[in-house]
PDB file of C-alpha atoms in Angstrom:
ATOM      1  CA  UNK A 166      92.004 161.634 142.422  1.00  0.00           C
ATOM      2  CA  UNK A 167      92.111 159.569 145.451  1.00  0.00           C
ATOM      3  CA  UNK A 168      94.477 160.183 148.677  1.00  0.00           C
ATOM      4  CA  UNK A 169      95.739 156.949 148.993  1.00  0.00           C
ATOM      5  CA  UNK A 170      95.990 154.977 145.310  1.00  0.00           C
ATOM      6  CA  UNK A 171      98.388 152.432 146.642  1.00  0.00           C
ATOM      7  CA  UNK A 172     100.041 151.240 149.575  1.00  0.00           C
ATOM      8  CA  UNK A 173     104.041 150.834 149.927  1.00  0.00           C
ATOM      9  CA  UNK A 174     105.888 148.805 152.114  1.00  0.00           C
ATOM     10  CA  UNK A 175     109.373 149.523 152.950  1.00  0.00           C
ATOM     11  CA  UNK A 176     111.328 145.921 153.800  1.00  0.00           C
ATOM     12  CA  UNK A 177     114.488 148.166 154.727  1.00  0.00           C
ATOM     13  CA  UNK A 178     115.771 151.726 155.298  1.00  0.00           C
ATOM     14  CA  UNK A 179     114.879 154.288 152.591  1.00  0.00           C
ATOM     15  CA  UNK A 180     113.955 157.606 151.887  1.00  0.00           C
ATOM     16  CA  UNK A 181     111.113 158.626 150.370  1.00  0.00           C
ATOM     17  CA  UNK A 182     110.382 161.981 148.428  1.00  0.00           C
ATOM     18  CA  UNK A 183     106.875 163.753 148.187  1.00  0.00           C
ATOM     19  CA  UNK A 184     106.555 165.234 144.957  1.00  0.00           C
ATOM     20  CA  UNK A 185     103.184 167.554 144.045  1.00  0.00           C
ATOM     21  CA  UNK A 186     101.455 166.321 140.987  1.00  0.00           C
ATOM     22  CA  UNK A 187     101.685 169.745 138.701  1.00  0.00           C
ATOM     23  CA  UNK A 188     105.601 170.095 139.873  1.00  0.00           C
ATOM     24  CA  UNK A 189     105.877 166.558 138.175  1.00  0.00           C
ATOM     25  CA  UNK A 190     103.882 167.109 135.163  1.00  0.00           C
ATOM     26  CA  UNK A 191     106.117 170.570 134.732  1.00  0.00           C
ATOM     27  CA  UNK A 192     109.449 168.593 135.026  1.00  0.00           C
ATOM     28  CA  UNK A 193     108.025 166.043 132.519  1.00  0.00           C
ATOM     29  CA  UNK A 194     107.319 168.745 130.184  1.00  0.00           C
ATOM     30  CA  UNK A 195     110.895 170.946 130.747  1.00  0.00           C
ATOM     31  CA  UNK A 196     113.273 167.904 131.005  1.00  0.00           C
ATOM     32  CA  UNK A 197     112.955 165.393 128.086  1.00  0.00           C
ATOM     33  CA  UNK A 198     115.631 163.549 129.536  1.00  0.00           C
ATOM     34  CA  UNK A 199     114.077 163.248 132.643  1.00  0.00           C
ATOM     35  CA  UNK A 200     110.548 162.265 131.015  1.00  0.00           C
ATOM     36  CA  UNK A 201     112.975 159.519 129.207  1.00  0.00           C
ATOM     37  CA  UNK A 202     114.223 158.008 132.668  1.00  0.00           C
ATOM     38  CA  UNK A 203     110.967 158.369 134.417  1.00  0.00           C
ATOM     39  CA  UNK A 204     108.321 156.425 131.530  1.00  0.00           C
ATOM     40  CA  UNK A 205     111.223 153.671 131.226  1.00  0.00           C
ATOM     41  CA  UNK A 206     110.975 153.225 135.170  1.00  0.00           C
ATOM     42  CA  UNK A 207     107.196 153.584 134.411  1.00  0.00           C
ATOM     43  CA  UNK A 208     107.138 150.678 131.912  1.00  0.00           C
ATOM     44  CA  UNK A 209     109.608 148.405 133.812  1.00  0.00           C
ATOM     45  CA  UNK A 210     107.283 148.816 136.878  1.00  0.00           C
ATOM     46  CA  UNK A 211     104.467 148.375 135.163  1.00  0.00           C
ATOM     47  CA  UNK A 212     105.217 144.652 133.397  1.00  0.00           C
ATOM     48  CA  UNK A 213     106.756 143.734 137.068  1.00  0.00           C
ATOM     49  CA  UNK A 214     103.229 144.622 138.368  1.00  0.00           C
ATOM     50  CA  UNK A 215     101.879 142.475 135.433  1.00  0.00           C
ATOM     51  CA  UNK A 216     104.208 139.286 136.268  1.00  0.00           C
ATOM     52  CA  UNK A 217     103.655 139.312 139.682  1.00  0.00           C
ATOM     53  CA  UNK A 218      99.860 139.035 138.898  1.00  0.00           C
ATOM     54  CA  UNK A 219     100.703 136.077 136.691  1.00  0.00           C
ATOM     55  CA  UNK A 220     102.738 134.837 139.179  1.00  0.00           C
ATOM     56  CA  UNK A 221      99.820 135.062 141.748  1.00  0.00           C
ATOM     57  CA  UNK A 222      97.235 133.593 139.699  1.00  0.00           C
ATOM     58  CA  UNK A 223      98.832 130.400 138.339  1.00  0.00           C
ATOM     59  CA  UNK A 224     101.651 129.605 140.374  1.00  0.00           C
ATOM     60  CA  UNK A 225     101.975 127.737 143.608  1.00  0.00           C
ATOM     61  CA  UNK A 226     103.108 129.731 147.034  1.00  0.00           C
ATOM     62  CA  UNK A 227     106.275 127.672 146.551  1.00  0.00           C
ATOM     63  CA  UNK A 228     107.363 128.762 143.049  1.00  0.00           C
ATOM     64  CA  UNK A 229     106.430 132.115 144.445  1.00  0.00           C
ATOM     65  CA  UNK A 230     108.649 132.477 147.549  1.00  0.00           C
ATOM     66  CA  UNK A 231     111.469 131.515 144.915  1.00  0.00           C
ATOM     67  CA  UNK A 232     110.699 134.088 142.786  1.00  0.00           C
ATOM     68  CA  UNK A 233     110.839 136.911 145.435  1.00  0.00           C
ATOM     69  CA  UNK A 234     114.289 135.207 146.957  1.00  0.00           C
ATOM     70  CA  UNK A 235     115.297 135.600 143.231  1.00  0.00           C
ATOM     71  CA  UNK A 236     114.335 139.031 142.865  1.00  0.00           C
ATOM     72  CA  UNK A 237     115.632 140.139 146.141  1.00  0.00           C
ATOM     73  CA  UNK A 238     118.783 138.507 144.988  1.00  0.00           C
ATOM     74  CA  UNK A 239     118.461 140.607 141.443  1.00  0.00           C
ATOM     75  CA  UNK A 240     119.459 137.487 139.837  1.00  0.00           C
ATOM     76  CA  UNK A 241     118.622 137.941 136.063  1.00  0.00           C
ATOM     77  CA  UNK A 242     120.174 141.629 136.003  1.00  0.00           C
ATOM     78  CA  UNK A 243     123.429 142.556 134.511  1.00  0.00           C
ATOM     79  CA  UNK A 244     126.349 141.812 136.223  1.00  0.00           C
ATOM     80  CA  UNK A 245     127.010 139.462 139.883  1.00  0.00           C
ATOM     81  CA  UNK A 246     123.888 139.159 141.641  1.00  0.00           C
ATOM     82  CA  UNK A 247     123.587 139.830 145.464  1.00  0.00           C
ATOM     83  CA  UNK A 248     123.521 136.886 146.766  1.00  0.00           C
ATOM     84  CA  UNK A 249     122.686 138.143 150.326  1.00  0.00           C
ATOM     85  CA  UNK A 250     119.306 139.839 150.335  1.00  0.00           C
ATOM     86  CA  UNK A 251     118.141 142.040 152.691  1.00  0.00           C
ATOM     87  CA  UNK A 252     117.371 140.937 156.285  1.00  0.00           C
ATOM     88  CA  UNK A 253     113.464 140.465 156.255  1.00  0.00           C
ATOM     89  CA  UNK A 254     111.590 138.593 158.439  1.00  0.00           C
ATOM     90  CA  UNK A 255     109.104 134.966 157.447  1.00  0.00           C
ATOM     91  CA  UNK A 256     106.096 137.134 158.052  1.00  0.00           C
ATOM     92  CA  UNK A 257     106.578 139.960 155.455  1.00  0.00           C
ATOM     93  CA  UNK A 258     107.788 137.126 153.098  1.00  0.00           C
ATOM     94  CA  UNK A 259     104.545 135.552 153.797  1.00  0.00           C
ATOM     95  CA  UNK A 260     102.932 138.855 153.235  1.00  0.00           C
ATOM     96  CA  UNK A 261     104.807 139.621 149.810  1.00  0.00           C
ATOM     97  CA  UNK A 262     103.466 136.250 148.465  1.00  0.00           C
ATOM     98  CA  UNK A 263     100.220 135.774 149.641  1.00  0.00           C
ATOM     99  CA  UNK A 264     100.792 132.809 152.047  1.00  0.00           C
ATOM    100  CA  UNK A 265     100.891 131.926 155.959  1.00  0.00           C
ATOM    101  CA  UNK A 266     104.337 132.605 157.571  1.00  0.00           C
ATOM    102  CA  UNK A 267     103.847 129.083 158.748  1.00  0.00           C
ATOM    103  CA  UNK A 268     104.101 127.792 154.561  1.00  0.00           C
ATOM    104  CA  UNK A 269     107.086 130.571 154.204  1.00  0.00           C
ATOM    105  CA  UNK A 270     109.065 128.668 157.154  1.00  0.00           C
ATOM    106  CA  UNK A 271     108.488 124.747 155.484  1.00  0.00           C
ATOM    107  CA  UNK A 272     109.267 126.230 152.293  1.00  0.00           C
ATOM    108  CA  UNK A 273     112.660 127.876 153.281  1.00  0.00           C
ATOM    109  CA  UNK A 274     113.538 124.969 155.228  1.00  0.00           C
ATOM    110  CA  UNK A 275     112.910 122.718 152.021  1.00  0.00           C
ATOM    111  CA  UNK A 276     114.891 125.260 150.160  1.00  0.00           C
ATOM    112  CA  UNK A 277     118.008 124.821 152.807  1.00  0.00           C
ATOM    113  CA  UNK A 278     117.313 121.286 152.742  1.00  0.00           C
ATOM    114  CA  UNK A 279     117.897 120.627 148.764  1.00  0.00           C
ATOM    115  CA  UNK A 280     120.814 123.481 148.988  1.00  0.00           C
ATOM    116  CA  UNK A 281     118.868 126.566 147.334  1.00  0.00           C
ATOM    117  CA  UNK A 282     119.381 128.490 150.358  1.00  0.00           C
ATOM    118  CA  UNK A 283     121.219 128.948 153.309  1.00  0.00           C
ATOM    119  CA  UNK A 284     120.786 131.186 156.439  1.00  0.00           C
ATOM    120  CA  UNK A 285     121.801 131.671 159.243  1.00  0.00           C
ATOM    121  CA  UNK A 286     120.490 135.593 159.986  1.00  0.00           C
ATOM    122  CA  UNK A 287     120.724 136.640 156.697  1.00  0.00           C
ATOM    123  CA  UNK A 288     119.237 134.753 153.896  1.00  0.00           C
ATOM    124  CA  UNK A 289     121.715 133.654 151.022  1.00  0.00           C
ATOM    125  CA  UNK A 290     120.099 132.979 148.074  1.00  0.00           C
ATOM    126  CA  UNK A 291     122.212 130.291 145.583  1.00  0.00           C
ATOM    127  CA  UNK A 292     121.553 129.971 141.838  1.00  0.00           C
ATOM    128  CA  UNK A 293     120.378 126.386 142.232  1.00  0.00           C
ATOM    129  CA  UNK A 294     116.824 128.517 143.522  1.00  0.00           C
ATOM    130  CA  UNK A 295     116.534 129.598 139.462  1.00  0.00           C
ATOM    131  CA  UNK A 296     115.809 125.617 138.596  1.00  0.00           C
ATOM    132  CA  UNK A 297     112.457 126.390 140.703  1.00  0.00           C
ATOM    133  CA  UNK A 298     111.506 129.134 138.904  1.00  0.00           C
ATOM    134  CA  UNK A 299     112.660 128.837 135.448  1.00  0.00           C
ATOM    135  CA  UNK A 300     112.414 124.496 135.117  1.00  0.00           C
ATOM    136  CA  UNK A 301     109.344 124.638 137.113  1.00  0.00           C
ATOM    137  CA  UNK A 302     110.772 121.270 138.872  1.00  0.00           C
ATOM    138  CA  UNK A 303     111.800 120.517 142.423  1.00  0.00           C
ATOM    139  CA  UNK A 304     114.054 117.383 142.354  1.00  0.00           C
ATOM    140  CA  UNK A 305     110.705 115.271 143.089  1.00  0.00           C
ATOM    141  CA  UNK A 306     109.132 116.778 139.851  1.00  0.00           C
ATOM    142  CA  UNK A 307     111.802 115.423 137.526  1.00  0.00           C
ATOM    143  CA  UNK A 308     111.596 113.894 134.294  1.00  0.00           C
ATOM    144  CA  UNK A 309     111.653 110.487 135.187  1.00  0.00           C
ATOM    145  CA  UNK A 310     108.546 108.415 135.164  1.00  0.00           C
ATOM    146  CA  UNK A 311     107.179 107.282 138.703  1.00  0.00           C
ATOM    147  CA  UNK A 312     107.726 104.027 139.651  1.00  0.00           C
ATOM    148  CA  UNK A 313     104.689 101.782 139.387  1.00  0.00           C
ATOM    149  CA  UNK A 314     104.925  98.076 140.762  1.00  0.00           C
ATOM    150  CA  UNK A 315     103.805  95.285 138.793  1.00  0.00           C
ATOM    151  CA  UNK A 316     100.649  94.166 139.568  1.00  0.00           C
ATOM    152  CA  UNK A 317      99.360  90.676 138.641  1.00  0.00           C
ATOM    153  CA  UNK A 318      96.067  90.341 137.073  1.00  0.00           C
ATOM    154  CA  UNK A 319      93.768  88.001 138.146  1.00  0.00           C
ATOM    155  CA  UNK A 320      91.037  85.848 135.712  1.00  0.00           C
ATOM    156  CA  UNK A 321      87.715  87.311 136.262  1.00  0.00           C
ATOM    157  CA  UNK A 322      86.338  83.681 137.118  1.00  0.00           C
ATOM    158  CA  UNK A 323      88.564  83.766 140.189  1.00  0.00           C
ATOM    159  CA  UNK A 324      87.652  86.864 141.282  1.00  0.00           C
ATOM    160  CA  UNK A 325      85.501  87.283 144.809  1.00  0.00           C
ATOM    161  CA  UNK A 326      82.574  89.125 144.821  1.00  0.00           C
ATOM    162  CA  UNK A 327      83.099  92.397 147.197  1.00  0.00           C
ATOM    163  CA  UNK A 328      79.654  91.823 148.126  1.00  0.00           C
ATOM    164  CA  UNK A 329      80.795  88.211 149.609  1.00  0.00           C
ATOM    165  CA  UNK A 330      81.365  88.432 153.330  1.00  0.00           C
ATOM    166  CA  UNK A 331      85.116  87.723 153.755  1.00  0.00           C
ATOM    167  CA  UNK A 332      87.250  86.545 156.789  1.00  0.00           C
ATOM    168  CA  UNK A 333      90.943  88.452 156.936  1.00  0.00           C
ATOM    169  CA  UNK A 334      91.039  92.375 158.073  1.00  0.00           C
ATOM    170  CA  UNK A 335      93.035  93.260 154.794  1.00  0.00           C
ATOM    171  CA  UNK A 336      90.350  92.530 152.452  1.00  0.00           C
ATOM    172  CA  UNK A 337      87.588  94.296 154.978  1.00  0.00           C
ATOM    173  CA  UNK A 338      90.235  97.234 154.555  1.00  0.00           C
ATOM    174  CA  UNK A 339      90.174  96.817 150.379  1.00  0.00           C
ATOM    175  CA  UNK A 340      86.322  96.662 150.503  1.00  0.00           C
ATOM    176  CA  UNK A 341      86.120  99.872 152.326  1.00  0.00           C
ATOM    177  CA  UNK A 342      88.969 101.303 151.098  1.00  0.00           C
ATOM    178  CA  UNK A 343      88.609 100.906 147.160  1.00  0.00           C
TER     179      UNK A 343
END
C-alpha cells in the first residue's frame, strides 16, 4: 500500500487519531459492534464520495457552492439544522468546489442578494438555499416562459436584398450583425 492514499483538509479545529492497519483489522474482528459502526460510516462516506462526483461532473459551480453551504449547514439531517456554518474563508470554498475564489465571491453575493444567505463574519445559511439545489431554479430559471416581442413579418416581395448597398447605420449593423 501507498503512504499517502488521500489527502484531508481540516476547515476547523480537530483531532485526528493514527490508527495501525493490523490494530484496526483486530478491533474489526473482536468488536462486532464496532465493525457495525465503522462499515455504516464506511458506506455513508462512500455514496457522499459518489454524489459529490455527480455533483462535479454535471452540475454548475453555482449549484455546487449551494450544496456545500447546505451540507455545512447539515440541512437534510434529523433534527434543526445549523444554520451558522463554520467560519471558512472564499478560497477553501473555491477549493472544495472546484472553482476560482473570484466565482465563490459573485456567487455568495448573488446568494445574499436573493436572501439565501447572509453574512456578516460568519456565513448563515437560510433554507431558501435548498430551492437551488433541490428545484434546480434560481428565480431567473422559473417556470414561466420568456418573454418574446412580437415581431411583424414582412412579404418576401418587399424584402431588401442584404447584398443591396443601404444608406442608415442600423441596417449596416443588421447586415453584419445577423
Amino acid at each position: 500500500m501507498g503512504l499517502h492514499l488521500a489527502t484531508a483538509t481540516a476547515v476547523n479545529s480537530c483531532t485526528a487519531l493514527k490508527i495501525d492497519r493490523h490494530e484496526m483489522i483486530r478491533v474489526m474482528h473482536d468488536e462486532p459492534s464496532f465493525a457495525e459502526i465503522f462499515l455504516k460510516f464506511l458506506l455513508v462516506r462512500s455514496m457522499r464520495i459518489q454524489a459529490d462526483l455527480v455533483d462535479q461532473l454535471f452540475n454548475s459551480s453555482e449549484k455546487r457552492l449551494a450544496r456545500v453551504l447546505l451540507l455545512m449547514a447539515e440541512f437534510g439531517k434529523p433534527g434543526e439544522p445549523e444554520t451558522y456554518i463554520p467560519s471558512i474563508t472564499q478560497q477553501t470554498l473555491a477549493d472544495m468546489i472546484g472553482t476560482t475564489r473570484s466565482r465563490v465571491s459573485f456567487f455568495m453575493n448573488r446568494f445574499r442578494k436573493l436572501g439565501f444567505i447572509s453574512y456578516n463574519g460568519r456565513i448563515q445559511v437560510h433554507k431558501s438555499l435548498l430551492n437551488v439545489v433541490l428545484l434546480d431554479r434560481l428565480p431567473e430559471h422559473n417556470a414561466e416562459k420568456p418573454h418574446i416581442p412580437f415581431v411583424k413579418a414582412i412579404p418576401t416581395d418587399k424584402r431588401k436584398s442584404y447584398t443591396q448597398p443601404r444608406n442608415d447605420t442600423a441596417a449596416r449593423t443588421r447586415h453584419r450583425n445577423p
